[in-house]
CSV table of C-alpha atoms in Angstrom, one decimal:
chain,number,residue,atom,x,y,z
L,744,UNK,CA,51.4,-134.6,-163.1
L,745,UNK,CA,48.2,-136.3,-163.2
L,746,UNK,CA,45.9,-136.3,-160.1
L,747,UNK,CA,45.5,-139.4,-158.4
L,748,UNK,CA,42.2,-140.4,-157.2
L,749,UNK,CA,41.5,-142.8,-154.2
L,750,UNK,CA,39.9,-146.0,-154.8
L,751,UNK,CA,36.1,-146.8,-154.1
L,752,UNK,CA,35.1,-148.3,-150.7
L,753,UNK,CA,32.8,-151.1,-150.1
L,754,UNK,CA,30.1,-151.2,-147.8
L,755,UNK,CA,27.9,-154.3,-146.7
L,756,UNK,CA,24.4,-153.8,-148.1
L,757,UNK,CA,21.2,-155.3,-149.3
L,758,UNK,CA,18.8,-154.3,-152.0
L,759,UNK,CA,15.3,-155.2,-151.0
L,760,UNK,CA,11.7,-154.8,-152.1
L,761,UNK,CA,9.1,-154.2,-149.6
L,762,UNK,CA,5.7,-153.7,-150.6
L,763,UNK,CA,5.5,-151.7,-153.8
L,764,UNK,CA,8.8,-149.9,-153.0
L,765,UNK,CA,12.4,-150.8,-153.0
L,766,UNK,CA,15.7,-149.6,-151.3
L,767,UNK,CA,19.2,-150.1,-149.9
L,768,UNK,CA,19.2,-151.5,-146.5
L,769,UNK,CA,22.2,-151.1,-144.1
L,770,UNK,CA,23.1,-152.4,-140.7
L,771,UNK,CA,24.0,-149.3,-138.8
L,772,UNK,CA,27.3,-150.8,-137.6
L,773,UNK,CA,28.5,-151.6,-141.2
L,774,UNK,CA,28.5,-147.9,-142.1
L,775,UNK,CA,31.7,-145.9,-141.8
L,776,UNK,CA,32.1,-144.3,-138.6
L,777,UNK,CA,31.4,-140.7,-139.6
L,778,UNK,CA,28.0,-142.2,-141.3
L,779,UNK,CA,26.9,-143.9,-138.0
L,780,UNK,CA,25.5,-140.6,-136.7
L,781,UNK,CA,23.0,-138.3,-138.4
L,782,UNK,CA,24.5,-135.5,-140.3
L,783,UNK,CA,26.3,-134.4,-143.6
L,784,UNK,CA,28.5,-137.3,-143.9
L,785,UNK,CA,25.7,-139.8,-143.7
L,786,UNK,CA,23.5,-137.8,-146.1
L,787,UNK,CA,26.3,-137.4,-148.6
L,788,UNK,CA,27.2,-141.2,-148.4
L,789,UNK,CA,23.6,-142.3,-149.0
L,790,UNK,CA,23.1,-139.5,-151.8
L,791,UNK,CA,26.0,-141.1,-153.8
L,792,UNK,CA,24.8,-144.6,-153.0
L,793,UNK,CA,21.6,-143.7,-154.8
L,794,UNK,CA,23.0,-141.6,-157.4
L,795,UNK,CA,21.4,-138.2,-156.2
L,796,UNK,CA,21.4,-135.5,-157.2
L,797,UNK,CA,20.9,-136.5,-161.0
L,798,UNK,CA,19.9,-133.5,-163.4
L,799,UNK,CA,19.2,-136.5,-165.9
L,800,UNK,CA,16.5,-138.1,-163.5
L,801,UNK,CA,17.7,-141.6,-164.3
L,802,UNK,CA,19.9,-142.6,-161.4
L,803,UNK,CA,22.2,-144.4,-163.9
L,804,UNK,CA,25.2,-144.1,-161.6
L,805,UNK,CA,23.6,-145.2,-158.4
L,806,UNK,CA,21.3,-147.7,-156.8
L,807,UNK,CA,18.2,-145.6,-157.1
L,808,UNK,CA,15.1,-146.2,-159.6
L,809,UNK,CA,14.5,-142.6,-160.3
L,810,UNK,CA,11.1,-142.7,-158.7
L,811,UNK,CA,9.8,-141.9,-155.2
L,812,UNK,CA,9.1,-145.5,-154.6
L,813,UNK,CA,12.9,-146.7,-155.6
L,814,UNK,CA,14.9,-143.7,-154.2
L,815,UNK,CA,14.9,-145.0,-150.7
L,816,UNK,CA,17.6,-146.0,-147.9
L,817,UNK,CA,17.1,-147.8,-144.5
L,818,UNK,CA,19.5,-148.2,-141.6
L,819,UNK,CA,18.7,-150.6,-139.0
L,820,UNK,CA,20.2,-151.4,-135.5
L,821,UNK,CA,19.5,-153.4,-132.5
L,822,UNK,CA,17.0,-151.6,-130.4
L,823,UNK,CA,17.4,-150.5,-126.8
L,824,UNK,CA,14.0,-149.5,-126.4
L,825,UNK,CA,12.1,-151.9,-124.0
L,826,UNK,CA,10.1,-154.4,-125.9
L,827,UNK,CA,11.4,-153.9,-129.4
L,828,UNK,CA,13.9,-155.7,-131.5
L,829,UNK,CA,15.2,-153.4,-134.0
L,830,UNK,CA,15.3,-149.6,-134.8
L,831,UNK,CA,14.3,-148.7,-138.3
L,832,UNK,CA,15.3,-145.5,-139.7
L,833,UNK,CA,14.2,-144.3,-143.1
L,834,UNK,CA,15.7,-141.9,-145.4
L,835,UNK,CA,13.6,-140.7,-148.6
L,836,UNK,CA,16.3,-139.6,-151.0
L,837,UNK,CA,15.5,-136.6,-153.6
L,838,UNK,CA,16.1,-137.5,-157.3
L,839,UNK,CA,17.3,-134.1,-158.6
L,840,UNK,CA,18.5,-132.4,-155.3
L,841,UNK,CA,21.1,-133.2,-152.9
L,842,UNK,CA,18.4,-133.7,-150.0
L,843,UNK,CA,17.4,-136.6,-148.0
L,844,UNK,CA,14.1,-136.2,-146.0
L,845,UNK,CA,14.1,-137.9,-142.8
L,846,UNK,CA,10.7,-136.6,-141.5
L,847,UNK,CA,8.5,-139.6,-142.0
L,848,UNK,CA,8.3,-143.5,-142.5
L,849,UNK,CA,8.0,-145.8,-145.5
L,850,UNK,CA,5.2,-148.1,-144.9
L,851,UNK,CA,6.0,-150.3,-147.8
L,852,UNK,CA,9.6,-150.9,-146.7
L,853,UNK,CA,8.3,-151.7,-143.3
L,854,UNK,CA,7.5,-155.1,-144.8
L,855,UNK,CA,11.1,-155.8,-145.4
L,856,UNK,CA,12.4,-154.7,-142.2
L,857,UNK,CA,11.7,-157.7,-140.2
L,858,UNK,CA,13.3,-160.2,-142.7
L,859,UNK,CA,16.3,-158.0,-143.0
L,860,UNK,CA,16.5,-157.8,-139.2
L,861,UNK,CA,16.2,-161.5,-138.8
L,862,UNK,CA,18.8,-162.3,-141.5
L,863,UNK,CA,21.2,-159.7,-140.0
L,864,UNK,CA,21.2,-161.3,-136.5
L,865,UNK,CA,19.4,-158.2,-135.0
L,866,UNK,CA,16.4,-160.3,-133.7
L,867,UNK,CA,17.4,-162.7,-130.7
L,868,UNK,CA,17.3,-166.4,-131.8
L,869,UNK,CA,14.9,-167.4,-129.2
L,870,UNK,CA,12.2,-165.2,-130.8
L,871,UNK,CA,12.3,-166.9,-134.1
L,872,UNK,CA,10.2,-170.0,-134.3
L,873,UNK,CA,11.2,-173.1,-136.3
L,874,UNK,CA,8.0,-173.0,-138.4
L,875,UNK,CA,5.4,-170.2,-138.2
L,876,UNK,CA,5.6,-166.6,-138.0
L,877,UNK,CA,8.3,-164.4,-136.1
L,878,UNK,CA,6.9,-161.2,-134.5
L,879,UNK,CA,9.3,-158.5,-135.2
L,880,UNK,CA,8.9,-155.7,-132.8
L,881,UNK,CA,10.2,-152.7,-134.8
L,882,UNK,CA,10.8,-149.2,-133.3
L,883,UNK,CA,10.3,-146.6,-136.2
L,884,UNK,CA,12.9,-143.9,-135.4
L,885,UNK,CA,11.7,-141.4,-137.7
L,886,UNK,CA,8.1,-141.0,-136.3
L,887,UNK,CA,8.9,-142.8,-133.0
L,888,UNK,CA,6.3,-145.4,-133.2
L,889,UNK,CA,5.9,-149.1,-132.7
L,890,UNK,CA,5.4,-151.3,-135.8
L,891,UNK,CA,4.9,-155.4,-135.7
L,892,UNK,CA,5.9,-157.3,-138.6
L,893,UNK,CA,4.6,-160.9,-138.8
L,894,UNK,CA,7.3,-162.5,-140.6
L,895,UNK,CA,6.8,-166.2,-142.1
L,896,UNK,CA,9.3,-168.7,-141.3
L,897,UNK,CA,10.1,-172.0,-142.6
L,898,UNK,CA,12.5,-174.4,-141.2
L,899,UNK,CA,14.2,-171.7,-139.1
L,900,UNK,CA,14.6,-169.3,-142.3
L,901,UNK,CA,12.7,-166.2,-143.5
L,902,UNK,CA,10.1,-167.6,-146.2
L,903,UNK,CA,10.0,-165.2,-149.1
L,904,UNK,CA,8.2,-167.0,-151.8
L,905,UNK,CA,4.6,-167.6,-151.8
L,906,UNK,CA,1.3,-167.0,-153.6
L,907,UNK,CA,0.3,-163.8,-152.1
L,908,UNK,CA,-0.6,-161.1,-154.8
L,909,UNK,CA,0.0,-157.5,-154.0
L,910,UNK,CA,-1.4,-155.1,-156.7
L,911,UNK,CA,1.6,-152.9,-157.9
L,912,UNK,CA,4.0,-155.9,-157.5
L,913,UNK,CA,4.7,-158.1,-160.5
L,914,UNK,CA,5.3,-161.4,-158.9
L,915,UNK,CA,3.7,-163.4,-156.1
L,916,UNK,CA,5.5,-163.6,-152.8
L,917,UNK,CA,5.1,-164.6,-149.0
L,918,UNK,CA,2.6,-162.6,-147.4
L,919,UNK,CA,3.8,-160.3,-144.4
L,920,UNK,CA,1.2,-158.7,-142.1
L,921,UNK,CA,2.0,-155.4,-140.7
L,922,UNK,CA,0.5,-153.9,-137.7
L,923,UNK,CA,0.8,-149.9,-137.0
L,924,UNK,CA,0.5,-149.6,-133.2
L,925,UNK,CA,-0.9,-146.2,-132.1
L,926,UNK,CA,-0.1,-144.6,-135.5
L,927,UNK,CA,-1.3,-141.3,-134.5
L,928,UNK,CA,0.3,-141.0,-131.0
L,929,UNK,CA,-0.3,-138.4,-128.5
L,930,UNK,CA,-2.5,-135.4,-129.1
L,931,UNK,CA,-5.2,-135.0,-131.6
L,932,UNK,CA,-4.6,-136.9,-135.0
L,933,UNK,CA,-6.4,-134.0,-136.5
L,934,UNK,CA,-4.0,-131.1,-136.3
L,935,UNK,CA,-6.6,-128.4,-137.0
L,936,UNK,CA,-9.1,-130.1,-134.5
L,937,UNK,CA,-11.5,-130.7,-137.2
L,938,UNK,CA,-12.8,-133.8,-139.1
L,939,UNK,CA,-13.0,-131.6,-142.4
L,940,UNK,CA,-11.6,-128.1,-143.1
L,941,UNK,CA,-12.2,-125.4,-145.6
L,942,UNK,CA,-8.7,-125.5,-147.1
L,943,UNK,CA,-8.2,-122.3,-149.1
L,944,UNK,CA,-5.3,-122.3,-151.8
L,945,UNK,CA,-5.0,-118.8,-153.5
L,946,UNK,CA,-5.3,-119.0,-157.1
L,947,UNK,CA,-6.3,-122.5,-157.2
L,948,UNK,CA,-9.6,-122.9,-155.2
L,949,UNK,CA,-11.1,-123.8,-151.7
L,950,UNK,CA,-11.3,-127.4,-150.7
L,951,UNK,CA,-13.0,-129.6,-148.1
L,952,UNK,CA,-10.1,-131.3,-146.7
L,953,UNK,CA,-9.5,-134.1,-143.8
L,954,UNK,CA,-6.0,-133.4,-142.7
L,955,UNK,CA,-4.8,-136.3,-140.5
L,956,UNK,CA,-1.7,-137.4,-138.9
L,957,UNK,CA,-1.9,-141.2,-139.0
L,958,UNK,CA,1.2,-143.3,-140.5
L,959,UNK,CA,2.2,-140.1,-142.1
L,960,UNK,CA,0.6,-136.4,-142.2
L,961,UNK,CA,-1.8,-136.7,-145.3
L,962,UNK,CA,-4.1,-134.1,-146.8
L,963,UNK,CA,-7.2,-135.6,-148.5
L,964,UNK,CA,-9.4,-133.9,-150.9
L,965,UNK,CA,-12.6,-134.8,-153.0
L,966,UNK,CA,-11.5,-135.6,-156.5
L,967,UNK,CA,-14.5,-133.7,-157.9
L,968,UNK,CA,-13.7,-130.5,-156.1
L,969,UNK,CA,-10.4,-130.2,-158.0
L,970,UNK,CA,-10.8,-128.2,-161.2
L,971,UNK,CA,-7.8,-126.5,-162.4
L,972,UNK,CA,-6.8,-125.0,-165.9
L,973,UNK,CA,-10.1,-126.5,-167.2
L,974,UNK,CA,-9.2,-130.1,-166.1
L,975,UNK,CA,-11.4,-132.1,-163.7
L,976,UNK,CA,-10.5,-135.0,-161.7
L,977,UNK,CA,-12.6,-138.4,-160.9
L,978,UNK,CA,-10.3,-140.5,-158.9
L,979,UNK,CA,-9.5,-142.9,-161.5
L,980,UNK,CA,-6.4,-141.4,-162.8
L,981,UNK,CA,-3.3,-143.1,-163.8
L,982,UNK,CA,0.3,-141.9,-163.5
L,983,UNK,CA,0.5,-140.6,-167.0
L,984,UNK,CA,-2.6,-138.4,-166.6
L,985,UNK,CA,-1.0,-136.3,-163.8
L,986,UNK,CA,2.8,-136.9,-164.0
L,987,UNK,CA,2.9,-135.6,-167.7
L,988,UNK,CA,0.9,-132.3,-166.5
L,989,UNK,CA,3.5,-130.0,-165.3
L,990,UNK,CA,0.6,-127.4,-164.2
L,991,UNK,CA,-1.1,-130.4,-162.4
L,992,UNK,CA,2.1,-131.2,-160.6
L,993,UNK,CA,2.6,-127.4,-159.6
L,994,UNK,CA,-1.1,-127.4,-158.4
L,995,UNK,CA,-0.7,-130.2,-156.2
L,996,UNK,CA,2.4,-129.1,-154.8
L,997,UNK,CA,0.9,-125.9,-154.0
L,998,UNK,CA,-2.1,-127.5,-152.3
L,999,UNK,CA,0.3,-129.5,-150.3
L,1000,UNK,CA,2.4,-126.5,-149.1
L,1001,UNK,CA,-0.8,-124.6,-148.0
L,1002,UNK,CA,-2.0,-127.9,-146.3
L,1003,UNK,CA,1.3,-128.3,-144.5
L,1004,UNK,CA,0.9,-124.7,-143.3
L,1005,UNK,CA,-2.4,-125.3,-142.0
L,1006,UNK,CA,-1.5,-128.5,-140.3
L,1007,UNK,CA,1.2,-126.6,-138.4
L,1008,UNK,CA,4.1,-128.6,-140.1
L,1009,UNK,CA,5.7,-125.5,-141.4
L,1010,UNK,CA,5.7,-122.0,-140.4
L,1011,UNK,CA,6.2,-120.5,-143.8
L,1012,UNK,CA,5.3,-121.7,-147.3
L,1013,UNK,CA,8.9,-121.6,-148.5
L,1014,UNK,CA,9.7,-124.4,-145.9
L,1015,UNK,CA,7.5,-127.0,-147.9
L,1016,UNK,CA,10.4,-127.3,-150.5
L,1017,UNK,CA,12.8,-128.7,-147.6
L,1018,UNK,CA,10.1,-131.0,-146.5
L,1019,UNK,CA,9.3,-133.1,-149.7
L,1020,UNK,CA,8.4,-136.3,-148.0
L,1021,UNK,CA,5.6,-135.0,-145.7
L,1022,UNK,CA,2.6,-134.2,-145.8
L,1023,UNK,CA,1.2,-136.2,-148.6
L,1024,UNK,CA,-1.6,-134.9,-150.8
L,1025,UNK,CA,-4.4,-137.4,-151.9
L,1026,UNK,CA,-7.7,-137.3,-153.6
L,1027,UNK,CA,-10.7,-139.6,-153.1
L,1028,UNK,CA,-13.9,-140.5,-154.9
L,1029,UNK,CA,-16.7,-142.8,-154.7
L,1030,UNK,CA,-16.2,-146.2,-156.4
L,1031,UNK,CA,-16.2,-146.2,-160.3
L,1032,UNK,CA,-14.9,-148.9,-162.8
L,1033,UNK,CA,-11.3,-148.3,-164.4
L,1034,UNK,CA,-8.5,-150.1,-165.8
L,1035,UNK,CA,-5.4,-150.5,-163.7
L,1036,UNK,CA,-1.7,-149.7,-165.0
L,1037,UNK,CA,-1.2,-153.3,-165.6
L,1038,UNK,CA,-4.6,-153.6,-167.9
L,1039,UNK,CA,-6.6,-155.1,-165.0
L,1040,UNK,CA,-10.3,-154.2,-165.0
L,1041,UNK,CA,-11.3,-153.0,-161.6
L,1042,UNK,CA,-15.0,-153.1,-160.9
L,1043,UNK,CA,-16.8,-150.5,-158.6
L,1044,UNK,CA,-18.3,-153.4,-157.0
L,1045,UNK,CA,-14.9,-154.6,-155.6
L,1046,UNK,CA,-14.0,-151.5,-154.0
L,1047,UNK,CA,-15.3,-149.1,-151.3
L,1048,UNK,CA,-13.6,-145.9,-152.8
L,1049,UNK,CA,-10.9,-144.9,-155.1
L,1050,UNK,CA,-7.9,-142.9,-153.8
L,1051,UNK,CA,-4.9,-141.3,-155.8
L,1052,UNK,CA,-1.8,-139.9,-153.8
L,1053,UNK,CA,1.2,-138.3,-154.8
L,1054,UNK,CA,4.6,-138.6,-153.3
L,1055,UNK,CA,7.7,-136.6,-153.8
L,1056,UNK,CA,5.8,-134.4,-156.3
L,1057,UNK,CA,4.5,-137.4,-158.5
L,1058,UNK,CA,1.4,-139.4,-158.7
L,1059,UNK,CA,2.3,-142.8,-156.9
L,1060,UNK,CA,2.1,-145.6,-159.1
L,1061,UNK,CA,0.2,-147.6,-156.4
L,1062,UNK,CA,-0.1,-146.4,-152.8
L,1063,UNK,CA,2.4,-145.6,-150.1
L,1064,UNK,CA,2.1,-147.9,-147.1
L,1065,UNK,CA,2.1,-144.8,-144.7
L,1066,UNK,CA,-0.7,-143.3,-146.7
L,1067,UNK,CA,-2.4,-146.4,-146.7
L,1068,UNK,CA,-2.4,-146.1,-142.8
L,1069,UNK,CA,-4.0,-142.6,-143.1
L,1070,UNK,CA,-6.6,-144.1,-145.5
L,1071,UNK,CA,-7.4,-146.8,-143.1
L,1072,UNK,CA,-7.6,-144.7,-140.1
L,1073,UNK,CA,-9.7,-141.9,-141.8
L,1074,UNK,CA,-12.1,-144.4,-143.3
L,1075,UNK,CA,-13.3,-145.6,-139.9
L,1076,UNK,CA,-13.9,-142.3,-138.6
L,1077,UNK,CA,-17.5,-141.0,-139.7
L,1078,UNK,CA,-17.5,-137.7,-141.3
L,1079,UNK,CA,-14.0,-137.6,-142.9
L,1080,UNK,CA,-13.9,-137.1,-146.5
L,1081,UNK,CA,-12.2,-140.5,-146.8
L,1082,UNK,CA,-15.1,-142.0,-144.8
L,1083,UNK,CA,-17.9,-140.3,-146.8
L,1084,UNK,CA,-16.4,-141.3,-150.1
L,1085,UNK,CA,-16.6,-145.0,-148.9
L,1086,UNK,CA,-20.2,-144.5,-148.0
L,1087,UNK,CA,-20.2,-143.0,-144.6
L,1088,UNK,CA,-21.1,-144.7,-141.3
L,1089,UNK,CA,-19.2,-146.9,-139.0
L,1090,UNK,CA,-16.7,-149.5,-140.4
L,1091,UNK,CA,-13.4,-151.4,-139.7
L,1092,UNK,CA,-11.8,-151.6,-143.0
L,1093,UNK,CA,-12.1,-150.5,-146.6
L,1094,UNK,CA,-10.8,-151.8,-150.1
L,1095,UNK,CA,-9.6,-148.9,-152.1
L,1096,UNK,CA,-8.7,-148.7,-155.7
L,1097,UNK,CA,-5.3,-147.2,-156.7
L,1098,UNK,CA,-3.5,-147.0,-160.0
L,1099,UNK,CA,-2.2,-150.4,-160.0
L,1100,UNK,CA,-5.2,-152.4,-158.3
L,1101,UNK,CA,-6.8,-152.7,-155.1
L,1102,UNK,CA,-5.8,-152.9,-151.3
L,1103,UNK,CA,-7.6,-153.8,-148.2
L,1104,UNK,CA,-6.7,-152.1,-145.1
L,1105,UNK,CA,-8.4,-152.0,-141.7
L,1106,UNK,CA,-8.1,-150.0,-138.5
L,1107,UNK,CA,-9.2,-150.0,-134.9
L,1108,UNK,CA,-10.2,-146.4,-133.8
L,1109,UNK,CA,-12.4,-145.2,-130.9
L,1110,UNK,CA,-13.7,-141.7,-129.8
L,1111,UNK,CA,-12.5,-141.1,-126.4
L,1112,UNK,CA,-13.2,-137.9,-124.3
L,1113,UNK,CA,-14.2,-136.2,-127.5
L,1114,UNK,CA,-11.1,-137.2,-129.3
L,1115,UNK,CA,-10.5,-140.0,-131.9
L,1116,UNK,CA,-7.8,-142.4,-131.2
L,1117,UNK,CA,-6.2,-145.1,-133.6
L,1118,UNK,CA,-5.2,-148.1,-131.6
L,1119,UNK,CA,-4.0,-150.0,-134.4
L,1120,UNK,CA,-3.9,-150.2,-138.4
L,1121,UNK,CA,-3.4,-153.4,-140.2
L,1122,UNK,CA,-2.5,-154.4,-143.8
L,1123,UNK,CA,-0.7,-157.1,-145.7
L,1124,UNK,CA,2.4,-156.6,-147.8
L,1125,UNK,CA,5.2,-158.7,-149.1
L,1126,UNK,CA,9.3,-158.5,-149.2
L,1127,UNK,CA,12.0,-160.0,-150.7
L,1128,UNK,CA,15.7,-159.8,-151.0
L,1129,UNK,CA,16.9,-158.7,-154.6
L,1130,UNK,CA,20.5,-158.6,-153.8
L,1131,UNK,CA,23.1,-158.6,-151.2
L,1132,UNK,CA,26.7,-158.1,-150.9
L,1133,UNK,CA,28.4,-154.6,-150.9
L,1134,UNK,CA,27.6,-151.4,-152.4
L,1135,UNK,CA,30.6,-149.1,-153.7
L,1136,UNK,CA,30.9,-145.5,-153.4
L,1137,UNK,CA,34.0,-143.2,-154.2
L,1138,UNK,CA,36.1,-142.8,-151.1
L,1139,UNK,CA,36.2,-139.0,-151.7
L,1140,UNK,CA,32.6,-138.8,-151.6
């Protein structure tokens, strides 16, 4: 007698682009009861939605895009935090492992949180103007921080179309300004207490490193100090130059693990494998001409520095939003490797080059009681609904 298989279940969901990422968005109350709380049931459901783990690395049987930028899930709920509209929980889904990293935020998808919250009725109607910008107050539940999204509104509806160009995104859309409030929080944003450390990585080298926790824990290195297997770096690399080099990827992951240990994020090197989303590792360089992945000529005169960053073990095609927060913060603090690559001194913003083009970010930082404080980081992104309806997964998932 043949086995009888249960039918698929369907769950209301919205597929959205936010910044240079895209993911599947859910209203918490639309999830099955067992997935409305953290735990194995939730993780198993979201893994199946994305199509992970996929040994083929394609996400053919799921909603994921088989890259760190497109293997993402978001759960939103009405916030009970005073002065906030919505709680935002982000899950970074591993492509080839049965694992979801809940340790950090996605700054790019933050740009889509406001519009999803408004469209889902999670923002009180009186807070939405007929025309102008709705100020959506977001509680980022992963890192327990406040983010403000300024969502454009036309005739009472979220405005998604426009002429704002974001390098790394093919088509123009409406601009969404995102403010990250107090992105470093309590304590020093420099876990080691230093603006620059000597990071020793056995078998690879010793690097000047700025290790900062702002937006997301990030390890910044100087590109010209990276020399491994006879290969040197200059900060103008595109994805293919690194992602096709297995030795380079192992090198960067090793650096990331030792940096995580020095930052106190893990207690042993082995733990780094279970903390793939954080910290990030990035390398910086002084301005230099290059041709972006879209064929656009980037002139050194148009940027303050070049930055390349890795996410989930691969060079990112543009720049993670949370890493951009770290870049903005570090660039305004004299003496960090980011600030020095940008020319040093006092500054309030930088334009940096990344594989897809350029991005301007700014920060308000101050030195108070011998400790640097980040009051606010701001940048512009865009967002758009790609599809809405139901996502289906096997009932016996």
